[in-house]
Amino acid sequence: MLTIKNLHVEVDGKAILKGIDLEVHAGEVHAIMGPNGSGKSTLSNVLAGRDGYTVTQGDVLYQGDNLLQYEPDERACRGVFLAFQYPVEIPGVNNVYFLKAAVNAIRQYQGKEELDAMDFMALMKQKMTLVKMDNTLLKRSVNEGFSGGEKKRNEILQMAMLDPKLAILDETDSGLDIDALRIVAEGVNQLRHSQRSIVMVTHYQRLLSYIVPDYVHVLSEGQIVKSGDKNLALELEEKGYGWITEEVA
Amino acid sequence: MPDTATEVASLVDKDYEHGFVTDIEADTVPPGLNEDVIRLISQKKNEPDFMLEWRLKAYRHWLTLQPPHWAHINFPEIDYQAISYYSAPKSDKERPKSLEEVDPKLLETYEKLGIPLEEQKMLAGVAVDAVFDSVSVATTFKDKLAKEGVIFCAFSEALQTHPELVKQYLGSVVPMTDNYFATLNSAVFSDGSFVYIPKGVRCPMELSTYFRINASHTGQFERTLIVAEEGSYVSYLEGCTAPRRDENQLHAAVVELVALDNAQIKYSTVQNWYPGDENGQGGIYNFVTKRGDCRGHHAKISWTQVETGSAITWKYPSCVLTGDHSVGEFYSVALTHHHQQADTGTKMVHLGKHTTSTIISKGISAGQGQNAYRGLVRIAKQADNARNYTQCDSLLMGSRCGAHTFPSVEVKNPTATLEHEASTSKISDDQLFYCLQRGISEEDAVSMIVNGFCKEIFKELPMEFAVEAQKLLDMSLEGAVG
């Protein structure tokens, strides 16, 4: 699904990622953990194609194809989804309208027929139960005035609607209380699928107790310094990141 | 990663779709302005004496005035002697009785604009008093309106058929001495629309006039007068497009609205005149005086405007709230792009007791566009319990444009309640990236964000107009982000 080879990325001339290698197969869930400033968000943003990140070296293959050649909207249409750490508010744009535009843009790109209003709403109703989304949120503008938990649920609802092949969850647990975290995690778990890969970027282990990863990677100073299974996350929780960085040094 | 600025530049450079010129022989007065020209205009239109007197008085006053320089706009001095003050299609001498008699070239122009009169007849009950250059060439739905006693005709026609009404109300809202451009208009106005809604009548359809400037070098001086008698209601739509021109064209219109007791006038404008090219060459100068007088108690006047065109817009649709419990509203979207400049806003003058006014202004600036909101809320001494709510929002796209807000308030009565809210925002890279990451193209994303920003205004427009307005914004803004 996703192969990252020796990826080097600069931001404003400063090297942030210094040779990342990662292989994610279909159906797998990978957690990328690391202290602040280790390059976790940079990795998410580069995969999604955000402006301001310069790839100086290395390759990213997605479904065997060079991912970096595509514009951000094309990547989305090809099945790459990023759940934002800070979902953006768009005043005056209705949440449902936005989602319908997104769903149909992607369907169009993939050569599928656009969904009409009836089919769309039916699908929407079904997916909303995944994240226990309240109907009233549909009438509001995209993320405007949403609480932290509502925003993150909205992200997962979008993920459910857009049906991506590769989902990158950037600090999805940040700003969530324990109940909201559980709802969001359950939503994600129901979206786990043999044909879908999930890359979770997180600072804390707690998300991983709810969404149990197949692999855990530790990112430090722009490199993956240790990989393992879910037990690695537990070890990190216990000992902190200092242990790893010292061990590597 | 693509460079957003260059990408934007290429997307933005979309030619003005309505830039074409219809080749019709025009009956044009040589350039220049003096009393003889005014006499000639009046004579050509076979006007009653009072009209000529009025024009001459205005002209003599105009000679004593200086062009205003207070607005936040820049343009070279206009040579008023280089402008031709009258232009009528040849067919004017033998007025067409029906569409069949209308110059086919003219009809073709409408076809190009997407507003064929033939279709208009059947469409949505909209009667069109089409103004092509200065003379109205075709008016539809007259019979249906006549049944209700509604008068909707060319201004020049009203001068022939209802001179007493014109005489009673002309200049009663915008005096001929009002300002430089209004005074000029009073002297040389060519034609426009006249609307009269009798007592208690709810006008059965939206009244609509399409303006179009055509003959080269011809200033366009429209005059519109709408009178709503006691308890009546009318919704009037004004929409404009203009052909491509290299030299700047002056447009100085005057619109006067009079609403008597319990009457309501809704005046909507979608303005799409040629804004000039991406280097700021050409384009229309739009210096308009629009004012409504809520002369009776419980009268209501609403101005809704979507301004996307013109090189320079200088326009302040205003309400004078004379009657007790009268209501004034102003809803505006003004967009400036490339080198466009807009200085627009409103005045709400509260004279009556318990009068209320609402101002919602949305300015969008892209490219090197400059957008200024200028508003005045005046509460007179006798206007007890007056209320105003003002909201000014600006949206900036790119880093070379500007948004300016000049609100002013004069309150002479302590019982007044005024609220003012203002915001300035930028279409952020975050918002755009968020949309892109959901598979939505940059163009669609910008359109979505801008339309979201303008939503409050669009919902005030009649349905067909709202759709047109949305299209206009999309067209004017494709990819305008940097």
XYZ file of C-alpha atoms in Angstrom:
731
model
C 0.000 0.000 0.000
C 2.551 2.546 1.172
C 6.295 2.361 0.852
C 8.481 5.160 2.142
C 12.147 4.945 1.168
C 14.875 7.082 2.651
C 12.619 10.137 2.844
C 14.321 13.457 3.598
C 12.194 16.550 4.057
C 13.098 20.181 4.696
C 10.976 23.003 6.009
C 12.357 26.508 5.409
C 15.734 24.985 4.619
C 15.842 23.049 7.865
C 16.030 19.259 7.678
C 13.109 17.731 9.599
C 12.895 14.194 8.269
C 16.266 12.564 7.790
C 15.766 9.277 6.043
C 12.484 7.586 6.877
C 11.842 4.027 5.767
C 8.413 2.548 6.267
C 6.405 -0.236 4.689
C 2.658 -0.392 5.307
C 0.645 -3.233 3.820
C -3.075 -3.310 3.140
C -5.101 -3.969 6.253
C -2.349 -2.947 8.657
C -2.494 -0.321 11.350
C 0.796 1.422 12.112
C 1.380 3.822 14.954
C 4.062 6.474 14.653
C 5.049 7.741 18.071
C 7.578 10.249 19.144
C 8.300 13.274 21.258
C 7.324 16.781 20.184
C 9.409 18.060 17.312
C 10.427 14.604 16.133
C 8.796 15.151 12.721
C 5.507 13.270 13.201
C 3.270 15.995 11.805
C 5.732 16.685 9.010
C 5.372 13.107 7.896
C 1.565 13.367 7.837
C 1.647 16.635 5.952
C 4.144 15.453 3.357
C 2.051 12.392 2.621
C -1.046 14.558 2.176
C 0.838 17.075 0.017
C 0.702 20.240 2.063
C 2.587 23.306 0.796
C 5.827 24.319 2.465
C 7.509 20.935 2.708
C 10.403 20.159 0.390
C 11.322 16.566 -0.286
C 15.076 16.613 -0.851
C 15.645 12.904 -1.126
C 13.813 9.608 -1.181
C 10.596 8.174 -2.545
C 7.040 7.575 -1.472
C 5.201 4.842 -3.308
C 1.463 4.500 -2.883
C -0.138 1.527 -4.578
C 3.092 1.130 -6.490
C 2.905 4.667 -7.870
C 4.967 7.755 -7.011
C 2.663 9.603 -4.608
C 4.666 12.817 -4.552
C 3.874 13.645 -8.180
C 0.216 14.299 -7.358
C -1.482 17.474 -6.150
C -3.144 17.244 -2.727
C -6.661 16.961 -4.166
C -5.547 14.202 -6.532
C -4.016 12.294 -3.656
C -7.314 12.567 -1.819
C -9.163 11.354 -4.881
C -6.778 8.412 -5.091
C -7.715 7.373 -1.595
C -5.324 9.163 0.753
C -7.108 10.678 3.726
C -5.675 12.837 6.470
C -7.593 13.291 9.702
C -6.367 16.699 10.853
C -4.904 17.414 14.245
C -6.666 20.771 14.098
C -9.736 20.465 11.842
C -10.320 23.763 10.050
C -13.447 25.889 10.411
C -15.116 27.116 7.228
C -17.793 29.650 8.180
C -20.948 29.718 6.072
C -20.253 26.393 4.370
C -22.710 23.779 5.487
C -21.160 20.608 6.845
C -23.301 18.302 4.708
C -22.819 20.394 1.603
C -19.079 20.243 2.110
C -19.073 16.502 2.581
C -21.275 15.945 -0.445
C -18.960 18.061 -2.576
C -16.013 16.016 -1.331
C -17.671 12.641 -1.843
C -18.766 13.525 -5.352
C -15.440 15.088 -6.335
C -13.746 11.844 -5.382
C -16.364 9.685 -7.061
C -16.046 11.735 -10.212
C -12.275 11.333 -10.201
C -12.650 7.601 -9.779
C -15.061 7.438 -12.687
C -18.053 6.633 -10.527
C -21.446 8.222 -10.818
C -22.102 11.105 -8.427
C -24.445 10.408 -5.558
C -27.732 12.235 -5.651
C -29.112 13.894 -2.545
C -31.228 10.903 -1.514
C -28.464 8.316 -1.793
C -26.035 10.647 -0.139
C -28.259 11.274 2.850
C -28.942 7.559 3.238
C -25.204 6.846 3.311
C -24.669 9.728 5.664
C -27.268 8.494 8.147
C -25.647 5.096 8.172
C -22.119 6.431 8.725
C -23.186 8.906 11.368
C -24.030 6.101 13.748
C -20.359 5.049 13.615
C -19.316 8.142 15.511
C -22.616 8.822 17.281
C -22.883 12.068 15.444
C -25.756 14.359 16.306
C -28.058 15.467 13.491
C -27.729 19.082 14.538
C -24.054 19.086 13.573
C -25.094 18.544 9.979
C -26.922 21.811 9.847
C -23.961 23.788 11.058
C -21.023 25.181 9.133
C -17.939 22.998 8.736
C -16.397 22.649 12.198
C -17.605 26.110 13.192
C -18.255 26.258 16.898
C -17.674 22.524 17.238
C -16.149 21.302 20.471
C -12.819 19.486 20.280
C -14.576 16.144 20.432
C -17.136 17.109 17.797
C -14.392 18.179 15.435
C -12.571 14.891 15.745
C -15.781 12.926 15.321
C -16.475 14.960 12.228
C -13.064 13.953 10.885
C -13.835 10.286 11.382
C -17.278 10.754 9.821
C -15.559 12.247 6.790
C -13.186 9.321 6.720
C -16.116 6.917 6.792
C -17.839 8.787 3.968
C -14.793 9.161 1.757
C -13.796 5.518 2.136
C -10.025 5.974 1.792
C -7.466 3.258 1.162
C -4.840 4.946 3.268
C -5.925 6.940 6.299
C -3.442 9.046 8.236
C -4.689 10.071 11.650
C -2.703 13.022 12.933
C -2.884 13.292 16.745
C -6.504 12.266 16.626
C -6.529 11.838 20.392
C -5.375 15.352 21.186
C -7.969 17.516 22.887
C -10.319 14.632 23.583
C -11.727 13.645 26.934
C -11.950 9.957 27.697
C -15.539 9.523 26.471
C -14.931 11.307 23.208
C -11.716 9.347 22.759
C -13.631 6.092 23.131
C -16.256 7.116 20.573
C -13.660 8.241 18.055
C -11.591 5.080 18.578
C -14.628 2.849 18.141
C -15.425 4.672 14.940
C -11.920 4.070 13.641
C -11.986 0.417 14.688
C -15.132 -0.153 12.682
C -13.340 1.324 9.700
C -10.485 -1.137 9.944
C -10.559 -3.214 6.853
C -8.400 -5.745 5.038
C -8.088 -3.356 2.090
C -7.425 -0.240 4.143
C -4.221 0.838 5.848
C -4.146 3.225 8.772
C -1.184 5.260 9.939
C -1.744 6.816 13.351
C 0.501 9.597 14.499
C 0.369 10.161 18.229
C 2.336 11.437 21.148
C 0.622 9.326 23.777
C 0.060 5.659 24.212
C -3.514 6.051 25.419
C -5.057 6.096 21.931
C -3.333 2.796 21.233
C -5.214 1.053 24.028
C -8.364 1.709 22.040
C -7.066 1.328 18.520
C -4.585 -1.484 18.826
C -1.862 -1.176 16.182
C -0.115 -3.998 14.365
C 3.152 -2.085 14.447
C 4.589 0.747 16.472
C 7.429 2.959 15.247
C 9.287 5.508 17.270
C 10.292 8.670 15.489
C 13.081 10.750 16.920
C 14.883 13.656 15.320
C 13.589 12.798 11.891
C 14.368 9.103 11.920
C 12.568 5.938 12.909
C 14.785 4.735 15.730
C 12.833 1.728 16.868
C 10.018 -0.463 15.595
C 8.030 -3.147 17.318
C 4.536 -4.330 18.117
C 2.001 -2.840 20.507
C 4.168 -3.717 23.492
C 6.680 -1.120 22.408
C 4.041 1.536 23.026
C 3.458 0.242 26.530
C 7.156 0.279 27.213
C 7.340 3.859 26.015
C 4.474 4.850 28.247
C 6.343 3.418 31.195
C 9.834 4.671 30.475
C 9.245 7.810 28.405
C 10.967 8.767 25.177
C 14.262 9.500 26.843
C 14.944 5.814 27.174
C 14.801 5.246 23.421
C 16.858 8.215 22.441
C 19.497 7.297 24.966
C 19.528 3.723 23.779
C 19.990 4.854 20.211
C 22.712 7.256 21.154
C 4.871 21.538 -4.395
C 3.160 23.958 -6.787
C 3.727 27.638 -6.265
C 0.317 28.898 -5.303
C 0.946 32.463 -6.441
C 1.805 31.591 -10.046
C -0.925 29.045 -10.243
C -3.350 31.636 -9.061
C -2.162 34.147 -11.599
C -2.920 31.745 -14.430
C -6.334 30.845 -13.112
C -7.281 34.402 -12.474
C -6.514 35.582 -15.977
C -9.841 34.600 -17.351
C -11.175 36.980 -19.970
C -14.339 38.891 -19.388
C -16.975 36.676 -20.908
C -19.339 39.433 -21.911
C -16.693 41.474 -23.753
C -18.166 42.069 -27.168
C -19.509 45.072 -29.017
C -22.705 45.154 -31.000
C -22.428 47.062 -34.220
C -25.522 49.194 -34.280
C -25.631 52.619 -35.809
C -26.102 54.971 -32.900
C -27.690 58.389 -32.971
C -24.968 60.073 -30.970
C -24.550 63.682 -29.975
C -20.976 64.954 -30.524
C -18.836 64.981 -27.382
C -19.067 67.978 -25.084
C -21.463 69.532 -22.629
C -23.195 72.890 -22.745
C -26.747 74.208 -22.522
C -27.336 73.499 -26.197
C -26.566 69.838 -25.707
C -29.037 69.698 -22.834
C -31.688 71.436 -24.908
C -31.003 68.961 -27.688
C -31.384 65.964 -25.359
C -34.631 67.343 -24.004
C -35.899 68.147 -27.474
C -35.010 64.716 -28.891
C -37.059 63.195 -26.155
C -39.903 65.645 -26.666
C -39.892 66.453 -22.953
C -42.312 68.751 -21.145
C -40.992 72.234 -20.352
C -40.585 71.638 -16.628
C -38.103 68.892 -17.408
C -35.907 71.118 -19.536
C -35.989 73.833 -16.896
C -34.989 71.294 -14.278
C -32.112 69.994 -16.384
C -30.794 73.494 -17.060
C -30.992 74.438 -13.410
C -29.047 71.323 -12.516
C -26.449 72.057 -15.185
C -25.928 75.607 -13.947
C -25.459 74.301 -10.444
C -23.087 71.589 -11.624
C -20.821 74.222 -13.126
C -20.236 75.569 -9.615
C -19.224 72.171 -8.190
C -15.897 70.416 -7.893
C -15.521 66.645 -8.328
C -15.330 64.910 -4.941
C -11.984 63.552 -3.810
C -12.813 62.109 -0.413
C -13.390 58.540 -1.534
C -10.679 55.916 -1.160
C -10.203 55.580 -4.911
C -7.691 56.760 -7.477
C -8.417 57.661 -11.064
C -7.305 60.258 -13.579
C -9.364 63.451 -13.855
C -12.347 62.918 -16.112
C -12.634 65.234 -19.100
C -16.355 65.883 -19.118
C -16.094 67.670 -22.448
C -14.800 64.497 -24.087
C -17.940 62.572 -23.292
C -20.934 62.278 -25.549
C -24.078 62.822 -23.535
C -26.652 61.185 -25.701
C -26.753 57.988 -27.667
C -29.810 56.154 -28.865
C -30.129 53.232 -31.232
C -31.410 54.473 -34.601
C -34.603 52.598 -34.155
C -35.568 55.176 -31.537
C -37.368 57.318 -34.106
C -39.746 54.534 -34.913
C -40.223 52.805 -31.625
C -40.708 49.078 -32.025
C -44.188 47.953 -31.105
C -43.130 44.394 -30.404
C -40.064 42.221 -30.243
C -40.353 41.452 -33.955
C -39.671 45.083 -34.688
C -36.603 45.226 -32.508
C -33.256 45.401 -34.296
C -32.164 41.766 -34.605
C -28.613 42.782 -33.690
C -29.940 44.038 -30.410
C -31.736 40.815 -29.741
C -28.546 39.002 -30.611
C -26.742 40.970 -27.937
C -29.237 39.809 -25.387
C -28.799 36.266 -26.607
C -25.058 36.561 -26.015
C -25.737 37.850 -22.552
C -27.929 34.885 -21.926
C -31.018 37.000 -21.377
C -33.016 36.584 -24.562
C -36.182 38.650 -24.269
C -38.206 35.915 -25.945
C -37.265 33.586 -23.183
C -37.622 36.255 -20.564
C -41.279 36.574 -21.523
C -41.907 33.051 -20.444
C -39.463 32.943 -17.596
C -40.486 33.249 -14.008
C -42.830 36.167 -14.463
C -40.054 38.691 -14.892
C -40.988 41.759 -16.907
C -37.974 43.350 -18.509
C -37.619 46.975 -19.326
C -34.450 46.514 -21.315
C -32.188 49.516 -21.446
C -29.756 49.295 -24.327
C -27.511 52.282 -24.048
C -29.843 55.028 -23.185
C -33.209 54.265 -24.656
C -35.558 51.510 -23.665
C -36.222 49.322 -26.644
C -38.622 46.729 -25.436
C -40.916 46.372 -22.496
C -42.779 43.213 -21.714
C -45.597 42.155 -19.483
C -47.106 45.583 -19.574
C -50.637 44.331 -19.827
C -50.456 42.194 -16.766
C -49.004 45.060 -14.801
C -51.508 47.521 -16.219
C -54.332 45.376 -14.873
C -53.032 46.026 -11.373
C -52.516 49.674 -12.167
C -48.742 49.266 -11.930
C -46.785 51.618 -14.113
C -43.448 50.194 -15.248
C -41.969 51.990 -18.199
C -39.043 53.912 -19.562
C -38.460 57.197 -17.804
C -38.870 59.099 -21.063
C -42.199 57.414 -21.626
C -43.370 58.321 -18.135
C -42.580 61.930 -18.928
C -45.054 61.697 -21.805
C -47.750 59.661 -20.118
C -47.511 60.604 -16.430
C -45.694 63.937 -16.265
C -47.523 64.915 -13.072
C -46.195 61.881 -11.175
C -42.672 62.481 -12.386
C -42.901 66.117 -11.482
C -44.184 65.316 -8.009
C -41.463 62.856 -7.057
C -38.409 63.579 -9.232
C -35.597 64.990 -7.132
C -37.616 64.637 -3.956
C -35.180 62.052 -2.567
C -31.978 62.977 -4.359
C -32.159 66.732 -4.924
C -30.624 67.976 -8.133
C -27.982 69.735 -6.035
C -27.119 66.611 -4.057
C -23.607 65.862 -5.253
C -21.356 66.311 -8.247
C -22.405 63.178 -10.083
C -26.088 63.316 -9.168
C -26.227 66.902 -10.342
C -24.551 65.984 -13.612
C -27.057 63.203 -14.005
C -29.932 65.593 -13.331
C -28.729 67.762 -16.175
C -28.077 65.136 -18.789
C -29.857 61.940 -17.812
C -30.827 59.981 -20.858
C -33.355 57.443 -19.749
C -34.084 54.861 -17.119
C -37.042 53.254 -15.494
C -40.129 54.597 -13.842
C -42.184 52.467 -11.492
C -45.401 53.388 -9.742
C -47.249 50.941 -7.516
C -50.726 52.122 -6.558
C -52.180 51.988 -3.077
C -52.558 48.518 -1.618
C -51.147 46.704 -4.651
C -48.629 43.930 -4.331
C -46.749 43.977 -7.618
C -47.496 40.570 -9.176
C -43.973 39.982 -10.481
C -40.374 40.943 -9.930
C -39.590 43.986 -12.040
C -36.282 43.786 -13.788
C -34.123 46.056 -15.895
C -30.979 45.011 -17.630
C -28.577 47.808 -18.265
C -25.941 47.669 -20.873
C -23.466 50.279 -21.990
C -22.597 50.062 -25.644
C -21.744 53.060 -27.798
C -18.092 54.005 -27.430
C -17.262 57.115 -25.373
C -20.847 57.529 -24.289
C -21.458 58.290 -20.673
C -24.437 56.515 -19.332
C -26.730 58.561 -17.171
C -29.636 56.493 -16.012
C -32.407 57.823 -13.893
C -34.705 55.526 -12.014
C -37.660 56.536 -9.912
C -39.782 54.098 -7.959
C -42.826 55.199 -6.017
C -44.693 52.764 -3.772
C -48.009 54.089 -2.572
C -49.538 53.277 0.783
C -49.551 49.568 1.610
C -47.972 48.476 -1.662
C -45.053 46.166 -2.328
C -42.535 45.887 -5.136
C -39.346 43.965 -5.753
C -37.087 45.483 -8.362
C -34.059 43.803 -9.902
C -31.254 45.551 -11.654
C -28.550 43.615 -13.452
C -25.755 44.766 -15.677
C -23.026 43.563 -18.000
C -20.943 45.607 -20.400
C -18.879 44.962 -23.509
C -15.124 45.131 -23.509
C -13.667 48.605 -23.925
C -10.175 50.034 -23.823
C -11.007 53.483 -22.543
C -12.745 54.130 -19.307
C -16.408 54.822 -19.380
C -18.255 56.980 -16.956
C -21.515 55.874 -15.512
C -23.351 58.179 -13.152
C -26.816 56.932 -12.382
C -29.370 58.174 -9.915
C -31.966 55.958 -8.304
C -34.717 57.399 -6.140
C -37.148 55.323 -4.127
C -40.184 56.617 -2.293
C -42.099 54.347 0.083
C -45.246 55.727 1.633
C -47.172 54.399 4.673
C -46.750 50.630 5.112
C -45.189 50.311 1.672
C -42.213 48.114 0.964
C -39.565 48.372 -1.752
C -36.941 45.719 -2.268
C -34.229 46.808 -4.669
C -31.674 44.203 -5.756
C -28.640 44.776 -7.916
C -26.191 42.425 -9.515
C -23.557 44.568 -11.145
C -21.055 43.055 -13.546
C -19.713 45.874 -15.638
C -16.408 45.482 -17.346
C -13.823 45.819 -14.579
C -10.794 46.517 -16.768
C -8.127 44.013 -17.696
C -5.544 42.476 -15.380
C -3.314 45.555 -15.854
C -6.048 47.923 -14.800
C -6.714 49.174 -18.345
C -10.260 50.008 -19.347
C -13.275 49.315 -17.264
C -16.281 51.283 -16.155
C -16.312 54.119 -13.630
C -19.485 53.618 -11.679
C -20.447 56.697 -9.678
C -23.972 56.126 -8.542
C -26.320 57.891 -6.194
C -29.005 55.627 -4.812
C -31.298 56.712 -2.078
C -34.631 55.650 -0.709
C -37.012 57.624 1.445
C -39.289 55.781 3.851
C -41.657 58.686 3.743
C -44.560 56.993 5.464
C -44.881 55.226 8.795
C -43.980 51.509 8.817
C -42.430 51.847 5.390
C -39.541 49.583 4.506
C -36.754 49.845 1.955
C -34.142 47.140 1.380
C -31.085 47.495 -0.793
C -29.306 44.297 -1.742
C -26.318 44.514 -4.005
C -23.691 42.219 -5.413
C -20.963 44.286 -7.003
C -18.351 42.403 -8.975
C -17.711 44.686 -11.913
C -16.491 48.184 -12.780
C -12.961 49.549 -12.549
C -14.144 51.955 -9.896
C -17.299 51.773 -7.859
C -18.473 54.735 -5.841
C -21.828 53.887 -4.484
C -23.776 54.300 -1.248
C -27.366 53.124 -1.468
C -28.956 54.894 1.444
C -32.185 55.118 3.366
C -33.806 58.137 4.887
C -36.115 56.849 7.582
C -38.591 59.670 7.764
C -41.715 57.828 8.847
C -42.135 56.470 12.366
C -41.450 52.733 12.662
C -39.882 52.669 9.227
C -37.146 50.185 8.364
C -34.035 50.471 6.227
C -31.831 47.577 5.183
C -28.574 47.334 3.273
C -27.044 44.034 2.259
C -23.945 44.162 0.143
C -21.261 42.003 -1.367
C -18.537 43.962 -3.105
C -15.722 42.157 -4.839
C -12.571 43.764 -6.184
C -9.943 41.957 -8.190
C -6.926 42.928 -10.317
C -6.859 46.749 -10.078
C -10.511 47.265 -9.239
C -11.401 49.817 -6.604
C -14.619 49.952 -4.683
C -15.678 52.563 -2.194
C -19.140 51.567 -1.209
C -21.417 51.476 1.762
C -24.565 53.100 2.930
C -26.129 55.884 4.902
C -28.988 55.311 7.277
C -30.568 58.530 8.360
C -33.022 58.048 11.208
C -35.530 60.878 11.425
C -38.682 59.091 12.601
C -39.314 57.487 15.967
C -38.808 53.736 16.462
C -36.968 53.473 13.184
C -34.627 50.542 12.643
C -31.859 49.878 10.178
C -29.640 46.919 9.379
C -26.368 47.051 7.491
C -24.532 43.911 6.472
C -21.564 44.520 4.229
C -19.217 41.875 2.865
C -16.103 42.992 1.041
C -13.915 40.583 -0.896
C -10.537 41.723 -2.173
C -8.287 39.722 -4.480
C -5.293 40.536 -6.668
C -4.541 44.208 -6.111
C -8.171 45.094 -5.514
C -9.000 47.796 -2.992
C -12.256 47.591 -1.131
C -13.566 50.239 1.198
C -16.718 50.236 3.272
C -17.954 53.678 4.160
C -21.015 53.909 6.316
C -22.888 56.582 8.136
C -25.598 56.040 10.698
C -27.225 59.258 11.770
C -29.820 59.395 14.523
C -31.630 62.709 14.558
C -32.678 64.479 17.724
C -36.356 63.636 17.369
C -35.763 59.970 16.443
C -36.624 58.313 19.744
C -35.793 54.633 20.208
C -33.988 54.266 16.931
C -31.923 51.145 16.399
C -29.138 50.183 14.081
C -27.176 47.013 13.608
C -24.057 47.156 11.454
C -21.844 44.283 10.434
C -18.835 44.686 8.149
C -16.831 41.671 7.144
C -13.841 41.659 4.843
C -12.251 38.702 3.141
C -8.773 39.053 1.718
C -7.263 36.808 -0.919
C -3.558 37.225 -1.429
C -1.230 39.799 0.030
C -1.466 42.732 -2.392
C -5.124 43.614 -1.905
C -6.669 45.856 0.688
C -9.792 46.216 2.787
C -10.685 49.468 4.529
C -13.587 50.305 6.776
C -14.783 53.830 7.491
C -17.837 53.595 9.706
C -19.214 56.739 11.225
C -22.015 57.376 13.615
C -23.817 60.558 14.616
C -26.251 60.154 17.449
C -28.285 63.087 18.721
C -30.836 61.114 20.701
C -29.874 59.237 23.885
C -32.515 56.520 23.443
C -30.770 55.120 20.367
C -29.309 51.619 20.286
C -26.440 50.970 17.915
C -24.408 47.857 17.393
C -21.364 47.499 15.227
C -19.448 44.355 14.397
C -16.525 44.063 12.053
C -14.184 41.312 11.004
C -11.362 40.835 8.558
C -10.304 37.394 7.520
C -8.144 35.782 4.933
C -8.883 32.658 2.997
C -6.274 30.739 4.834
C -3.923 28.155 3.441
C -5.331 25.911 6.127
C -8.872 26.213 4.820
C -7.756 25.584 1.274
C -5.607 22.626 2.174
C -8.439 21.168 4.207
C -10.729 21.286 1.165
C -8.047 19.940 -1.161
C -7.357 17.069 1.221
C -11.010 16.132 0.927
C -10.662 15.878 -2.844
C -12.203 19.259 -3.646
C -10.358 21.204 -6.360
C -8.841 24.583 -5.582
C -11.371 26.422 -7.738
C -14.302 24.723 -6.093
C -12.782 25.264 -2.677
C -12.395 29.015 -3.197
C -15.878 29.261 -4.597
C -17.249 27.361 -1.635
C -15.445 29.484 0.932
C -16.420 32.770 -0.739
C -20.018 31.725 -1.144
C -20.074 30.735 2.487
C -18.786 34.184 3.344
C -21.538 35.826 1.274
C -24.353 33.547 2.329
C -26.158 36.121 4.455
C -26.419 38.446 1.484
C -27.343 35.894 -1.163
C -30.294 34.741 0.849
C -31.715 38.250 0.519
C -31.688 38.048 -3.268
C -34.538 36.641 -5.329
C -33.785 33.043 -6.304
C -32.722 33.472 -9.961
C -30.616 36.441 -9.010
C -28.885 34.547 -6.227
C -27.829 31.890 -8.713
C -26.520 34.514 -11.106
C -24.672 36.263 -8.314
C -23.009 33.054 -7.274
C -21.928 32.381 -10.861
C -20.540 35.888 -11.141
C -18.451 35.493 -8.027
C -17.135 32.149 -9.213
C -16.246 33.641 -12.577
C -14.541 36.648 -11.058
C -12.556 34.717 -8.529
C -11.451 31.482 -10.102
C -8.325 30.479 -8.219
C -7.796 33.981 -6.859
C -5.681 32.905 -3.930
C -2.077 33.600 -3.216
